[in-house]
Coordinates of C-alpha atoms and ligand atoms in Angstrom, one line a residue:
M3 CA 41.7 96.1 70.9
P4 CA 44.5 95.8 73.5
V5 CA 47.9 97.2 72.4
K6 CA 50.0 94.4 71.0
L7 CA 53.6 94.1 72.2
S8 CA 56.4 94.2 69.7
V9 CA 57.8 91.0 68.3
R10 CA 61.0 92.0 70.1
A11 CA 59.4 92.1 73.5
E12 CA 57.3 89.0 72.8
S13 CA 60.4 87.0 71.7
I14 CA 62.3 87.5 74.9
Q15 CA 61.9 84.7 77.3
P16 CA 61.5 85.3 81.1
S17 CA 64.6 84.4 83.1
A18 CA 64.4 80.7 84.0
I19 CA 66.1 81.2 87.3
R20 CA 64.2 84.1 88.9
R21 CA 61.9 81.7 90.8
Y22 CA 64.8 80.3 92.8
F23 CA 65.7 83.8 94.1
D24 CA 62.8 84.7 96.4
V25 CA 62.8 81.9 98.8
P26 CA 61.2 81.6 102.3
K27 CA 63.4 82.4 105.4
D28 CA 64.1 78.8 106.4
V29 CA 65.8 78.1 103.0
I30 CA 69.5 78.4 102.7
S31 CA 70.1 80.2 99.5
L32 CA 73.1 79.3 97.3
G33 CA 71.2 80.8 94.4
I34 CA 72.0 84.5 94.2
G35 CA 74.9 85.7 92.2
E36 CA 75.5 88.8 94.3
P37 CA 78.2 89.4 96.9
D38 CA 77.1 89.1 100.5
F39 CA 79.6 91.8 101.5
S40 CA 79.0 95.5 101.7
P41 CA 81.1 97.8 99.4
P42 CA 84.4 99.0 100.9
P43 CA 83.6 101.9 103.4
C44 CA 85.6 104.3 101.3
V45 CA 83.0 103.8 98.5
T46 CA 79.9 104.6 100.5
A47 CA 81.7 107.5 102.1
A48 CA 82.6 109.0 98.7
A49 CA 79.1 108.6 97.5
I50 CA 77.6 110.3 100.6
E51 CA 80.2 113.1 100.4
G52 CA 79.3 113.6 96.8
L53 CA 75.6 114.0 97.7
K54 CA 76.4 116.5 100.4
N55 CA 78.6 118.5 98.0
G56 CA 75.7 118.7 95.5
E57 CA 77.2 116.2 93.0
T58 CA 73.7 115.6 91.7
H59 CA 74.0 116.6 88.1
Y60 CA 74.8 114.7 84.8
T61 CA 78.4 114.0 84.1
A62 CA 80.0 114.0 80.7
N63 CA 78.3 111.4 78.5
L64 CA 81.5 109.3 78.6
G65 CA 81.6 109.4 82.5
L66 CA 83.8 111.5 84.8
S67 CA 87.2 112.1 83.3
E68 CA 88.9 111.1 86.5
L69 CA 87.1 107.7 86.6
R70 CA 88.0 107.1 82.9
H71 CA 91.7 107.8 83.6
K72 CA 91.7 105.5 86.6
I73 CA 90.0 102.6 84.7
S74 CA 92.5 103.1 81.9
D75 CA 95.4 103.0 84.4
H76 CA 93.9 99.9 86.1
L77 CA 93.7 98.0 82.8
Y78 CA 97.2 99.0 81.8
N79 CA 98.7 98.2 85.2
A80 CA 96.9 94.9 85.6
Y81 CA 97.0 93.6 81.9
G82 CA 99.3 95.9 79.9
V83 CA 96.4 97.0 77.6
R84 CA 96.3 100.8 77.1
Y85 CA 93.0 102.6 76.3
N86 CA 92.8 106.3 75.7
P87 CA 90.5 107.7 78.5
E88 CA 89.4 110.5 76.1
D89 CA 87.7 108.3 73.5
E90 CA 88.3 104.6 74.2
I91 CA 86.4 104.2 77.5
I92 CA 82.7 104.8 78.5
V93 CA 81.4 104.5 82.0
T94 CA 78.1 102.6 81.8
V95 CA 75.2 101.6 84.0
G96 CA 76.6 98.3 85.1
C97 CA 78.2 95.8 82.9
S98 CA 74.8 95.0 81.6
E99 CA 74.6 98.3 79.6
A100 CA 78.2 97.8 78.4
L101 CA 77.2 94.3 77.0
F102 CA 74.2 95.8 75.2
L103 CA 76.3 98.7 73.7
A104 CA 78.9 96.3 72.4
L105 CA 76.3 94.2 70.7
A106 CA 74.2 97.1 69.4
A107 CA 77.3 98.8 68.0
V108 CA 78.2 95.9 65.7
V109 CA 75.2 93.7 65.0
N110 CA 73.0 94.2 62.1
P111 CA 69.5 92.6 62.0
G112 CA 69.8 88.9 61.3
D113 CA 73.5 88.7 62.1
E114 CA 74.6 85.7 64.1
V115 CA 76.5 86.1 67.4
I116 CA 78.2 83.1 68.8
V117 CA 77.5 83.0 72.5
V118 CA 79.9 80.8 74.5
T119 CA 77.8 78.9 77.1
P120 CA 76.9 78.0 79.8
C121 CA 76.7 81.7 80.4
F122 CA 75.2 84.7 82.3
V123 CA 71.5 84.6 81.7
S124 CA 71.3 87.9 79.8
Y125 CA 73.6 87.1 76.9
Q126 CA 71.1 85.5 74.6
A127 CA 68.4 88.2 75.3
A128 CA 71.0 91.0 74.8
V129 CA 71.9 89.6 71.4
Q130 CA 68.2 89.4 70.5
L131 CA 67.6 93.0 71.8
A132 CA 70.3 94.1 69.4
S133 CA 68.4 92.3 66.5
G134 CA 70.9 89.5 66.3
I135 CA 70.6 85.7 66.4
P136 CA 72.3 83.9 69.3
V137 CA 74.2 80.8 68.3
E138 CA 75.1 78.9 71.5
I139 CA 78.3 76.9 71.7
P140 CA 79.0 75.1 74.9
C141 CA 82.2 74.7 76.9
L142 CA 82.6 71.2 78.3
I143 CA 83.5 69.9 81.8
E144 CA 86.0 67.5 80.2
N145 CA 87.9 70.6 79.2
D146 CA 87.4 72.3 82.6
F147 CA 84.8 74.5 80.8
D148 CA 87.6 76.3 78.9
L149 CA 86.6 77.8 75.4
D150 CA 86.0 75.1 72.8
V151 CA 87.6 76.9 69.9
E152 CA 87.1 74.1 67.4
A153 CA 83.4 74.0 68.1
V154 CA 83.2 77.8 67.8
E155 CA 84.9 77.6 64.4
A156 CA 82.5 74.9 63.3
A157 CA 79.6 77.2 64.0
I158 CA 80.9 80.2 62.0
T159 CA 78.8 81.0 58.9
P160 CA 78.8 84.0 56.5
K161 CA 76.3 85.6 58.8
T162 CA 78.5 85.4 61.9
K163 CA 79.4 88.9 63.2
A164 CA 80.8 88.5 66.7
I165 CA 81.7 86.1 69.5
L166 CA 80.5 86.9 73.0
F167 CA 82.1 85.2 76.0
G168 CA 82.7 85.8 79.7
F169 CA 85.6 84.6 81.8
P170 CA 86.0 84.2 84.8
C171 CA 82.6 82.5 84.0
N172 CA 79.2 82.7 85.6
P173 CA 78.1 79.9 86.1
T174 CA 81.0 77.5 85.7
G175 CA 83.8 79.4 87.5
A176 CA 86.1 78.7 84.6
V177 CA 89.0 81.0 83.7
A178 CA 89.9 80.9 80.0
S179 CA 93.4 79.8 79.1
R180 CA 95.8 82.0 77.2
E181 CA 96.1 79.2 74.6
A182 CA 92.3 79.2 74.0
L183 CA 92.1 82.9 73.9
T184 CA 94.9 83.1 71.4
A185 CA 93.2 80.5 69.2
L186 CA 89.9 82.5 69.4
T187 CA 91.7 85.6 68.4
D188 CA 93.2 83.8 65.3
L189 CA 89.6 82.9 64.4
A190 CA 88.4 86.4 64.8
L191 CA 91.2 87.6 62.4
K192 CA 90.6 84.7 59.9
Y193 CA 86.9 85.3 59.7
D194 CA 86.8 89.1 60.4
L195 CA 84.7 88.9 63.5
A196 CA 84.3 91.1 66.5
L197 CA 85.1 89.8 70.0
I198 CA 83.1 90.9 73.0
S199 CA 84.8 89.8 76.3
D200 CA 82.9 90.1 79.5
E201 CA 85.5 90.4 82.3
L202 CA 83.3 91.5 85.1
Y203 CA 85.0 89.1 87.5
D204 CA 88.5 89.9 86.5
Q205 CA 89.8 90.4 90.0
L206 CA 88.1 87.3 91.4
V207 CA 90.6 84.7 90.3
F208 CA 91.9 82.1 92.8
S209 CA 94.0 79.8 90.8
G210 CA 95.9 80.5 87.6
E211 CA 95.8 83.9 85.9
H212 CA 93.2 86.1 84.4
V213 CA 94.1 86.8 80.8
C214 CA 92.5 90.0 79.5
A215 CA 91.3 89.2 76.0
P216 CA 92.4 92.4 74.2
S217 CA 96.0 91.8 75.5
I218 CA 96.3 88.9 73.2
P219 CA 98.3 90.0 70.1
G220 CA 96.0 90.9 67.3
A221 CA 92.9 91.1 69.5
F222 CA 92.8 94.8 70.5
Y223 CA 91.4 96.3 67.3
R224 CA 88.4 93.9 67.1
T225 CA 87.6 93.6 70.8
F226 CA 85.1 95.2 73.1
L227 CA 86.2 94.7 76.7
V228 CA 83.3 95.0 79.2
G229 CA 83.7 95.0 82.9
G230 CA 82.7 96.9 86.1
F231 CA 82.6 97.3 89.8
S232 CA 79.6 95.1 90.7
K233 CA 81.4 91.9 91.8
N234 CA 85.0 92.8 92.5
Y235 CA 84.0 95.6 95.0
A236 CA 80.5 94.3 96.0
M237 CA 78.9 97.3 94.3
T238 CA 76.0 95.7 92.5
G239 CA 73.5 98.5 93.5
F240 CA 75.9 101.3 92.4
R241 CA 75.3 100.2 88.8
I242 CA 78.7 101.1 87.4
G243 CA 80.4 99.3 84.6
Y244 CA 82.5 100.2 81.6
I245 CA 83.1 99.4 78.0
A246 CA 86.5 99.8 76.4
G247 CA 87.5 99.4 72.8
P248 CA 89.5 100.9 70.0
K249 CA 88.3 104.4 69.0
N250 CA 86.3 103.4 65.9
L251 CA 84.4 100.6 67.7
L252 CA 83.9 102.7 70.8
N253 CA 82.4 105.6 68.9
G254 CA 79.6 103.3 67.8
A255 CA 78.8 102.4 71.4
Y256 CA 79.1 106.0 72.4
K257 CA 76.4 107.2 69.9
I258 CA 74.0 104.6 71.4
H259 CA 74.9 105.4 75.1
Q260 CA 74.6 109.2 74.7
Y261 CA 70.9 108.8 73.7
L262 CA 70.0 105.8 75.7
I263 CA 71.5 106.8 79.1
M264 CA 73.2 110.2 78.9
S265 CA 75.5 109.4 81.8
A266 CA 75.9 106.8 84.5
P267 CA 74.8 108.0 88.1
T268 CA 77.1 110.6 89.3
I269 CA 77.5 109.7 93.0
A270 CA 78.0 106.1 92.0
Q271 CA 80.9 107.1 89.7
L272 CA 82.4 108.9 92.7
G273 CA 82.1 105.6 94.6
A274 CA 83.9 103.8 91.7
I275 CA 86.8 106.3 91.9
A276 CA 87.1 105.6 95.6
A277 CA 87.1 101.9 95.0
L278 CA 90.0 102.2 92.6
D279 CA 91.9 104.6 94.9
H280 CA 91.4 102.9 98.2
G281 CA 89.3 99.7 97.8
A282 CA 92.1 97.2 97.0
E283 CA 92.5 95.9 100.6
D284 CA 88.8 95.3 101.1
A285 CA 88.5 93.6 97.7
A286 CA 91.4 91.3 98.6
R287 CA 89.8 90.5 101.9
M288 CA 86.5 89.5 100.1
R289 CA 88.5 87.5 97.6
D290 CA 90.3 85.5 100.4
E291 CA 87.0 84.7 102.0
Y292 CA 85.4 83.6 98.7
D293 CA 88.5 81.3 98.2
R294 CA 88.0 79.7 101.6
R295 CA 84.4 79.0 100.7
R296 CA 85.4 77.7 97.2
K297 CA 87.8 75.2 98.7
L298 CA 85.2 73.8 101.1
L299 CA 82.7 73.4 98.3
Y300 CA 85.1 71.8 95.8
R301 CA 86.4 69.3 98.3
T302 CA 83.0 68.4 99.7
L303 CA 81.1 68.1 96.4
N304 CA 83.9 65.7 95.1
E305 CA 83.6 63.7 98.4
F306 CA 79.9 63.4 97.6
G307 CA 80.9 61.8 94.3
L308 CA 79.6 64.7 92.1
R309 CA 81.9 65.4 89.2
T310 CA 83.0 69.0 89.6
A311 CA 85.6 71.0 87.6
E312 CA 87.7 73.2 89.9
P313 CA 86.3 76.6 89.8
K314 CA 89.2 79.0 89.3
G315 CA 87.3 82.4 89.4
A316 CA 84.1 84.3 90.0
F317 CA 82.1 82.9 92.9
Y318 CA 80.3 79.9 91.4
I319 CA 80.8 76.1 91.3
F320 CA 79.0 74.0 88.8
P321 CA 78.8 70.3 89.8
E322 CA 77.4 67.7 87.5
I323 CA 74.3 65.9 88.9
T324 CA 73.5 63.4 86.1
S325 CA 74.7 60.5 88.4
T326 CA 71.6 61.2 90.5
G327 CA 69.3 60.3 87.6
M328 CA 67.6 63.6 87.9
T329 CA 67.3 66.6 85.5
S330 CA 68.8 69.9 86.7
E331 CA 65.3 71.3 87.5
R332 CA 64.1 68.2 89.3
F333 CA 67.2 68.2 91.4
A334 CA 66.9 71.9 92.3
D335 CA 63.1 71.5 93.0
R336 CA 63.4 68.5 95.1
L337 CA 66.4 70.0 97.1
L338 CA 64.4 73.1 97.7
N339 CA 61.2 71.3 98.8
E340 CA 62.8 68.5 100.7
K341 CA 65.9 70.0 102.2
R342 CA 65.3 73.8 102.0
V343 CA 68.4 74.6 100.0
A344 CA 68.1 76.8 96.9
L345 CA 70.5 76.5 94.0
I346 CA 70.0 77.1 90.3
P347 CA 69.4 74.5 87.7
G348 CA 72.1 74.5 85.0
N349 CA 69.7 74.5 82.1
G350 CA 68.9 78.2 82.8
F351 CA 72.4 79.1 81.6
G352 CA 72.0 77.9 78.1
K353 CA 73.3 75.0 76.0
G354 CA 75.5 72.6 77.9
G355 CA 74.0 73.5 81.3
E356 CA 71.5 70.6 81.6
G357 CA 72.9 68.0 83.9
F358 CA 74.5 70.6 86.2
V359 CA 73.5 73.0 89.0
R360 CA 75.0 76.3 89.9
I361 CA 76.0 77.0 93.5
S362 CA 76.9 80.5 94.4
Y363 CA 79.3 80.9 97.2
A364 CA 78.6 84.5 97.8
T365 CA 77.1 83.4 101.1
A366 CA 78.5 83.0 104.6
Y367 CA 80.9 80.0 105.2
E368 CA 78.7 78.7 108.0
K369 CA 75.6 78.7 105.8
I370 CA 77.5 76.9 103.1
E371 CA 78.6 74.2 105.7
A372 CA 75.0 73.8 106.8
A373 CA 73.8 73.6 103.2
L374 CA 76.4 71.0 102.3
E375 CA 75.1 68.8 105.2
R376 CA 71.6 69.0 103.8
I377 CA 72.9 68.3 100.3
G378 CA 74.8 65.3 101.6
D379 CA 71.6 63.9 103.3
F380 CA 69.7 64.6 100.1
L381 CA 72.2 62.6 98.0
R382 CA 72.2 59.7 100.4
G383 CA 68.4 59.6 100.0
Ligands
PLP68 C1 79.1 87.5 83.7 C2 78.2 88.7 84.1 N1 78.2 89.7 83.3 C3 77.4 90.8 83.6 C4 76.6 90.8 84.7 C5 75.8 92.1 85.0 O1 76.6 92.9 85.7 P1 76.0 94.3 86.3 O2 75.3 94.1 87.5 O3 77.3 95.1 86.5 O4 75.2 94.9 85.2 C6 76.6 89.7 85.6 C7 75.7 89.7 86.8 O5 75.5 88.8 87.4 C8 77.4 88.6 85.3 O6 77.5 87.6 86.1

């Protein structure tokens, strides 16, 4: 008899969007959610230097002390939230590990976790891997994809344990308002829930302000803040993220991290220190270029007559395509086959995504211009 997979492994669905990633050379890809820039030169230099100096061993389980101090300072300087680098921050393998640690630290089997959608494709699976049940609550275009706190409250049951959300948002580009985050915090206090705030794109905000969830009065003691270096500094392959939280919550995450991972890659941690020390100018240059592409897309998609909320952060735009009469998948498939442009159908991002497509602008300006011409042709039929 062949070995049977666990119920856990069987229950995880393959990512619906993978097939739009590996496309032939003649296709213009607006599909991939990964910076097209290289990391700041100081980052690669620090990693190479580390290798030359024999920095090839484990670090402390929590991560290099210097990096934790710098992350703590960054969060304090940018948002006024203070985490003790000795026991309130763990350096993780990407933001992905941080998300899993937060969930695994608070979710018991059968607990419900409200997942704010449309969202990063891993959220639902991460809840399931932590033995929880994802309950998807969509944000609406009518509300610029801001948090729908009333809908979240209506979904709360005695089994609800946590609310998982990510702003700036992949895939909508929305930035949560202070008002909505304050109302969400009030809910967490009223119903005794944990908040898990994915702020991986915190420095990629073009319009309005990024509000750090734990900086909202009352939120700190029930919030896991997760973030990292993948997007802000174009360091996806370095695999460095972090989780921050009050000591009692963070200790739960720490116990899991120390057995699961031991420590994040050492030379990548050195790269992250360099990013915080010297990477700001390069990060700002990338942000300016994303902004230029964002403006082009927002203007042109509106000219095409596709209803589109202004994306205020991250590097995605999420136009509505229902006016074409096609489903998201049909639109994406036909655009790929007929006009050789790849984008991602919105239904891959959970509830509320059907009727939309995600366009990533982590692609050269000229390629976006060419893709828009092809999309215009496609829409005109
Ligand atoms: C919102 C969001 N969170 C987390 C991740 C995963 O980040 P990392 O590559 O740092 O693990 C992504 C990657 O696309 C993302 O978009």
